[in-house]
Amino acid sequence: MKILLQAVTVYNPQSEFHLQQQNILIENGTIIYIGPDIQEAEKVIDLEGLFVSGGWMDLNAFVGEPGLEYKEDIQSIAAAAARGGFTEVLCLPNTEPVLQTKGAVNYLINRSLHLPVTLHPVAAVTVDAAGKDLTEMIDLYQAGAVAFSDGTKPLQGADVILKALQYVQLFDGLLMNRAENTRLTENGQMHEGEASTRLGMKGIPALAEEIVITRDLQLLAYAGGKIHFSLVSTAAAIAAIRKAKAEGLHVTCDVASFQPAFTDQTIQPFDTNYKVSPPFRNAADVSAIKQGLQDGTIDAIVSAHMPHDTESKKLEFDLADFGIINLETAFSVAYTTLSDTLPLELIIDKFVSGPRRVLGLPEPLIAEGQAANLTLFQPEVRWTPTAETTLSKSRNSPFFGKELKGKVTGIIHKGQVVLH
């Protein structure tokens, strides 16, 4: 089937058509024409203010299959990702059982082969994500794992980090870690500050993130290798990463698209849909996130998609699980929150180029003869997500009922077209 994208603005810095309005003809998953002429096609997509970029990639999402399918399964996460504009998603290893065998890696890869969204396995660093013995990382890498992380369980032992950094160098692999000292955050519910004191909640100190990043950077300088920090949230952590990059260390990081959307002062008190990890920080941290995105310290924006069933969220605040769903809203939340300070081109870079630079993967090229791995979006269209229309199996989102700026129109990937 031939598909025509009519009068669409191209965002692809590697393309000769970057920031130009062109017609793009796609046949059987391949771009066969880019130019001013109108082409015949069975399907024509002609929308005002339509942009096209390389397909977006998410570095941090949770899929419950196997074992926790009632939260999210492979079909539902792919549907939610496609609606959110993602053509490729990295899946955390915290399934039941943990993603730590070649069979589990192959299962995830094969289950997404015929879906419009490619699911990439992130394999566990340690057995059962328990933080002790290393997994068979070489075997897992050869099976198709794109990175190594214990996902929602931050690595605590310096000895484990050191050994993992040495081990991944054998195959130029990437170690990912959530920077959190869990002894300092134990029983914490929200950012430690004036708001937590006023609400009588145990706080999660910024220090818990900062001391782990400082330690891991020292280990990186000692051992070599590559490390990526997932979901940074504090000003001091971002400053430490900026300094390490300037010193030539191979360090990258990402931020959840919703992290700058609220502060500990602006969240709805005791509403568990605002309970995330790391927590919403203070205004100075939000300013530091924006600066880190602007100057390149923060490499990527991620969904941090963490689906939970009602029984895990509709509880007293201190008993509820951390996390929200965000695949469908990741771009819109980021654009709504950041467009007053960051240009659209920079925000899109954090969804397209940044994640692939982190992984050392090629960026999709919008050019004749290239496979179509594309995201379609209308940055100026406003829309309102609702619990009734979400494609996720879970409903834990603070953005339901809130108007957002920037709407994804669809994706084209692996010869498949998904439009909304």
XYZ file of C-alpha atoms in Angstrom:
420
model
C 0.000 0.000 0.000
C 1.139 3.520 -0.811
C 0.822 6.187 1.890
C 1.240 9.893 1.208
C 2.182 12.355 3.928
C 1.065 15.612 2.354
C 2.636 18.975 3.212
C 4.384 17.601 6.282
C 7.245 19.413 8.045
C 10.318 17.189 8.284
C 12.291 17.094 11.526
C 15.483 15.113 10.837
C 18.804 16.972 11.203
C 20.624 14.338 9.104
C 18.188 14.812 6.212
C 18.556 17.343 3.418
C 14.877 18.119 3.978
C 15.259 19.077 7.653
C 12.645 21.678 8.678
C 11.225 21.768 5.141
C 7.587 21.145 4.244
C 7.469 18.275 1.751
C 5.293 15.453 0.464
C 6.525 11.987 1.475
C 5.403 8.815 -0.306
C 5.837 5.474 1.451
C 5.304 2.085 -0.176
C 5.541 -1.259 1.648
C 7.414 0.331 4.535
C 9.990 2.180 2.417
C 10.216 5.905 1.629
C 10.151 6.101 -2.174
C 9.670 9.852 -2.763
C 10.260 13.137 -0.947
C 9.521 16.366 -2.758
C 6.975 19.013 -3.713
C 4.905 16.953 -6.150
C 1.598 15.379 -5.190
C 1.781 11.589 -5.572
C -1.008 9.066 -5.974
C -1.599 6.878 -2.934
C -4.245 4.639 -1.411
C -4.013 6.584 1.859
C -3.378 10.307 2.149
C -2.546 11.938 5.489
C -3.109 15.677 5.182
C -3.385 17.500 8.498
C -2.694 21.115 9.391
C 0.550 21.639 11.293
C 1.710 18.034 10.842
C 5.349 17.193 11.605
C 7.280 13.990 10.927
C 10.452 12.866 12.677
C 12.395 9.673 13.055
C 10.549 7.221 15.298
C 10.782 8.051 18.986
C 12.594 5.704 21.376
C 11.800 5.282 25.075
C 14.618 4.162 27.376
C 12.482 3.342 30.411
C 9.145 1.511 30.487
C 7.688 -1.373 32.458
C 5.801 -4.257 30.884
C 4.326 -6.834 33.244
C 4.533 -9.817 30.912
C 5.406 -12.418 32.056
C 3.929 -12.677 35.522
C 2.302 -9.278 35.942
C 0.127 -9.125 32.834
C -2.740 -7.610 34.812
C -0.722 -4.385 35.057
C 0.457 -4.326 31.425
C 1.112 -6.946 28.770
C 3.084 -6.841 25.534
C 0.055 -6.057 23.382
C -1.141 -3.222 25.616
C 2.272 -1.624 26.079
C 2.797 -1.655 22.303
C -0.607 -0.039 21.770
C 0.084 2.638 24.382
C 3.566 3.260 22.984
C 2.240 3.668 19.434
C -0.355 6.163 20.620
C 2.416 8.067 22.376
C 4.574 8.188 19.237
C 7.150 5.577 20.223
C 8.321 3.066 17.636
C 10.908 1.505 19.962
C 10.748 0.923 23.730
C 13.274 -0.434 26.230
C 11.556 -2.717 28.723
C 12.780 -2.988 32.305
C 13.765 -6.446 33.582
C 11.466 -6.465 36.649
C 9.033 -9.091 35.405
C 8.201 -12.343 37.213
C 10.528 -14.104 36.685
C 13.178 -11.424 36.207
C 14.453 -10.968 32.651
C 17.821 -12.689 33.115
C 17.956 -15.618 30.681
C 18.453 -15.970 26.945
C 14.966 -17.478 26.762
C 13.415 -14.417 28.390
C 15.319 -12.087 26.051
C 14.185 -14.069 23.006
C 10.598 -14.164 24.282
C 10.328 -10.374 24.445
C 12.025 -9.874 21.081
C 9.918 -12.496 19.308
C 6.623 -11.345 20.851
C 7.119 -7.876 19.394
C 8.373 -8.961 15.954
C 5.023 -8.430 14.246
C 3.918 -5.442 16.330
C 4.349 -1.886 15.013
C 6.481 -1.122 18.084
C 9.830 -2.838 18.687
C 10.356 -3.869 22.314
C 14.017 -4.016 23.350
C 14.979 -6.121 26.383
C 17.026 -4.602 29.185
C 18.504 -7.570 31.036
C 19.132 -7.714 34.764
C 22.637 -6.933 36.010
C 22.320 -9.247 39.014
C 20.524 -12.537 39.524
C 16.860 -11.895 40.406
C 17.738 -8.165 40.512
C 18.844 -8.864 44.079
C 22.020 -6.797 43.843
C 24.508 -9.603 44.537
C 25.728 -12.036 41.874
C 26.152 -10.890 38.267
C 24.030 -12.478 35.539
C 25.523 -14.080 32.421
C 25.780 -10.723 30.697
C 27.775 -11.847 27.664
C 25.188 -14.520 26.820
C 22.357 -12.048 27.370
C 24.036 -9.440 25.170
C 24.541 -11.964 22.382
C 20.863 -12.956 22.699
C 19.776 -9.353 22.118
C 19.802 -7.431 25.402
C 20.540 -3.778 24.555
C 21.602 -2.727 28.067
C 21.871 -3.995 31.645
C 20.034 -2.700 34.685
C 18.249 -3.947 37.760
C 15.484 -1.575 36.712
C 13.283 -0.462 39.575
C 15.793 -1.857 42.084
C 18.768 0.516 42.342
C 22.157 -1.181 42.580
C 23.537 -0.575 46.069
C 26.910 -2.331 46.314
C 29.988 -0.499 45.079
C 31.601 -3.882 44.441
C 28.723 -4.891 42.147
C 28.922 -1.623 40.193
C 32.684 -2.028 39.831
C 32.469 -5.618 38.581
C 29.602 -4.793 36.217
C 31.520 -1.860 34.709
C 34.513 -4.121 34.118
C 32.382 -6.908 32.696
C 30.415 -4.842 30.155
C 33.663 -3.578 28.631
C 34.206 -7.046 27.173
C 31.447 -6.316 24.647
C 31.158 -2.509 24.810
C 27.923 -2.852 26.785
C 26.006 -0.248 28.766
C 25.283 -0.334 32.488
C 22.169 1.538 33.628
C 21.420 2.413 37.242
C 18.761 4.213 39.232
C 20.712 6.498 41.547
C 19.150 5.930 44.956
C 20.584 4.961 48.314
C 17.704 2.844 49.557
C 18.786 3.050 53.196
C 18.231 6.806 53.044
C 14.885 6.549 51.254
C 13.406 3.714 53.323
C 9.732 4.437 54.113
C 10.001 7.790 52.327
C 6.866 9.033 50.554
C 7.712 12.346 48.863
C 10.567 14.833 48.485
C 12.123 15.787 51.791
C 11.381 19.451 52.336
C 8.955 21.970 53.696
C 5.936 20.269 52.076
C 6.737 16.820 53.510
C 7.153 18.357 56.962
C 3.874 20.227 56.679
C 2.028 17.090 55.512
C 3.651 14.891 58.146
C 5.193 12.507 55.590
C 8.624 10.899 55.770
C 10.785 12.587 53.164
C 12.993 11.210 50.393
C 16.152 13.342 50.529
C 17.879 14.624 47.409
C 21.078 13.400 49.068
C 20.031 9.782 48.450
C 20.394 10.357 44.699
C 23.413 12.590 44.816
C 25.744 10.393 46.877
C 25.093 7.373 44.625
C 25.858 9.370 41.486
C 29.045 10.734 43.036
C 30.117 7.222 44.056
C 29.277 5.635 40.706
C 31.160 8.347 38.822
C 34.226 7.662 40.955
C 33.917 3.957 40.160
C 33.524 4.792 36.456
C 36.704 6.888 36.509
C 38.510 3.991 38.177
C 37.173 1.063 36.145
C 36.274 2.560 32.767
C 33.234 1.488 30.797
C 29.943 3.280 30.225
C 27.204 4.119 32.705
C 23.764 5.625 32.243
C 21.777 7.136 35.107
C 18.030 6.619 34.808
C 15.537 9.226 36.048
C 17.793 11.932 37.452
C 15.879 14.499 39.481
C 18.137 16.779 41.540
C 20.240 19.836 40.778
C 23.387 18.470 42.465
C 23.130 15.156 40.589
C 22.856 16.967 37.250
C 25.813 19.207 38.148
C 27.926 16.138 38.995
C 27.083 14.492 35.668
C 27.850 17.719 33.800
C 31.293 17.878 35.436
C 31.976 14.192 34.686
C 31.088 14.668 31.021
C 33.445 17.641 30.815
C 36.181 15.413 32.232
C 35.620 12.891 29.450
C 33.861 10.109 31.348
C 31.438 7.947 29.376
C 28.307 8.907 31.309
C 24.783 9.637 30.081
C 21.456 10.203 31.816
C 17.743 10.666 31.257
C 14.815 12.347 32.978
C 11.155 11.377 33.173
C 9.033 13.684 31.013
C 6.760 14.348 33.992
C 9.562 15.240 36.441
C 9.506 18.996 35.691
C 5.686 19.093 35.504
C 5.174 19.407 39.264
C 7.084 20.232 42.429
C 6.546 18.950 45.947
C 4.609 22.179 46.541
C 2.239 21.801 43.560
C 1.227 18.128 43.722
C -2.207 17.221 45.036
C -1.619 16.196 48.671
C -2.285 12.525 49.413
C -3.278 11.773 45.790
C -1.397 8.562 44.996
C -1.312 9.417 41.281
C 1.391 11.916 42.234
C 3.460 9.315 44.071
C 6.460 8.662 41.843
C 10.065 7.582 42.324
C 12.153 9.664 42.331
C 9.607 12.065 43.809
C 8.647 15.453 42.455
C 11.396 17.710 43.776
C 11.558 21.483 44.394
C 11.577 24.447 42.026
C 15.374 24.701 41.990
C 15.606 21.078 40.864
C 13.093 21.716 38.075
C 15.186 24.676 36.887
C 18.282 22.464 36.916
C 16.483 19.826 34.818
C 15.583 22.447 32.220
C 19.175 23.705 32.144
C 20.481 20.134 31.883
C 18.248 19.468 28.895
C 19.301 22.748 27.293
C 23.055 22.238 27.594
C 23.063 18.515 26.766
C 23.866 17.185 30.228
C 20.580 15.249 30.115
C 20.636 13.080 26.999
C 17.070 11.778 26.772
C 13.503 12.260 27.963
C 11.731 9.025 28.919
C 8.205 7.973 29.770
C 9.105 6.156 33.028
C 5.890 4.248 32.307
C 4.990 2.315 35.469
C 1.491 0.797 35.279
C -0.279 -0.312 38.470
C -3.647 -1.946 39.038
C -6.250 -0.217 41.206
C -5.401 -2.382 44.221
C -1.822 -1.050 44.149
C -2.793 2.617 43.934
C -6.186 3.153 45.562
C -4.737 2.981 49.065
C -3.480 5.265 51.787
C -0.575 7.285 50.387
C 2.092 5.501 52.416
C 0.859 2.072 51.272
C 0.462 2.830 47.549
C 3.068 1.793 44.985
C 5.263 4.366 43.269
C 4.788 5.210 39.585
C 2.414 6.435 36.895
C 1.553 5.504 33.323
C 3.003 7.915 30.781
C 3.706 6.278 27.407
C 0.703 7.937 25.770
C 1.376 11.336 27.344
C 5.199 11.501 27.557
C 5.724 13.928 24.663
C 2.681 16.059 25.411
C 3.627 16.420 29.074
C 7.190 17.361 28.138
C 6.092 19.861 25.487
C 3.415 21.402 27.699
C 5.907 21.792 30.541
C 9.060 22.751 28.664
C 7.973 24.663 25.528
C 8.190 28.016 27.315
C 11.943 27.540 27.805
C 13.097 24.913 25.284
C 12.568 24.878 21.493
C 10.567 22.055 19.913
C 13.632 20.852 18.010
C 15.544 20.261 21.246
C 12.637 18.422 22.867
C 12.272 16.143 19.820
C 16.017 15.490 19.886
C 15.599 14.041 23.386
C 13.028 11.554 22.043
C 14.744 10.612 18.757
C 18.507 11.169 18.710
C 19.381 11.283 22.398
C 18.198 7.760 23.304
C 20.003 6.252 20.314
C 23.221 8.100 21.129
C 23.023 6.600 24.613
C 22.788 3.094 23.125
C 25.113 3.685 20.182
C 22.340 2.952 17.677
C 21.818 4.653 14.292
C 19.071 7.251 14.015
C 16.310 6.674 11.456
C 16.982 8.733 8.333
C 14.169 10.405 6.426
C 15.411 9.919 2.866
C 14.359 8.116 -0.293
C 15.171 4.420 -0.147
C 15.185 4.306 3.646
C 12.873 2.182 5.786
C 10.098 4.290 7.274
C 10.589 4.497 11.048
C 8.530 7.618 11.636
C 6.514 9.504 14.222
C 3.777 11.929 13.153
C 2.751 14.719 15.508
C 1.029 18.096 15.673
C 2.817 20.246 18.235
C 0.171 22.975 18.404
C -2.883 20.724 18.828
C -4.292 20.532 22.345
C -5.987 17.442 23.755
C -7.102 15.938 27.047
C -6.221 12.357 28.049
C -8.850 10.409 29.984
C -9.067 7.133 31.859
C -11.758 5.987 29.437
C -9.605 6.379 26.328
C -6.216 5.142 27.543
C -4.865 2.009 25.859
C -2.891 0.973 28.928
C -4.323 -1.717 31.181
C -3.741 0.596 34.142
C -5.225 3.973 35.044
C -2.664 5.565 37.366
C -2.067 9.001 35.844
C -2.216 12.545 37.250
C -2.752 13.896 33.729
C -6.250 12.529 33.104
C -8.611 15.451 32.614
C -5.771 17.965 32.102
C -5.386 19.736 28.757
C -1.993 19.071 27.160
C -0.225 20.754 24.244
C 1.189 18.626 21.433
C -0.621 15.599 20.039
C 0.796 12.481 18.424
C -0.991 11.627 15.174
C 0.544 8.205 14.647
C 3.562 6.110 13.758
C 4.804 4.297 10.663
C 7.149 1.416 11.395
C 7.883 -2.066 10.064
C 5.499 -1.452 7.176
C 2.619 -0.778 9.587
C 0.649 2.431 10.020
C -1.008 3.325 13.333
C -3.091 6.499 13.290
C -5.141 8.085 16.048
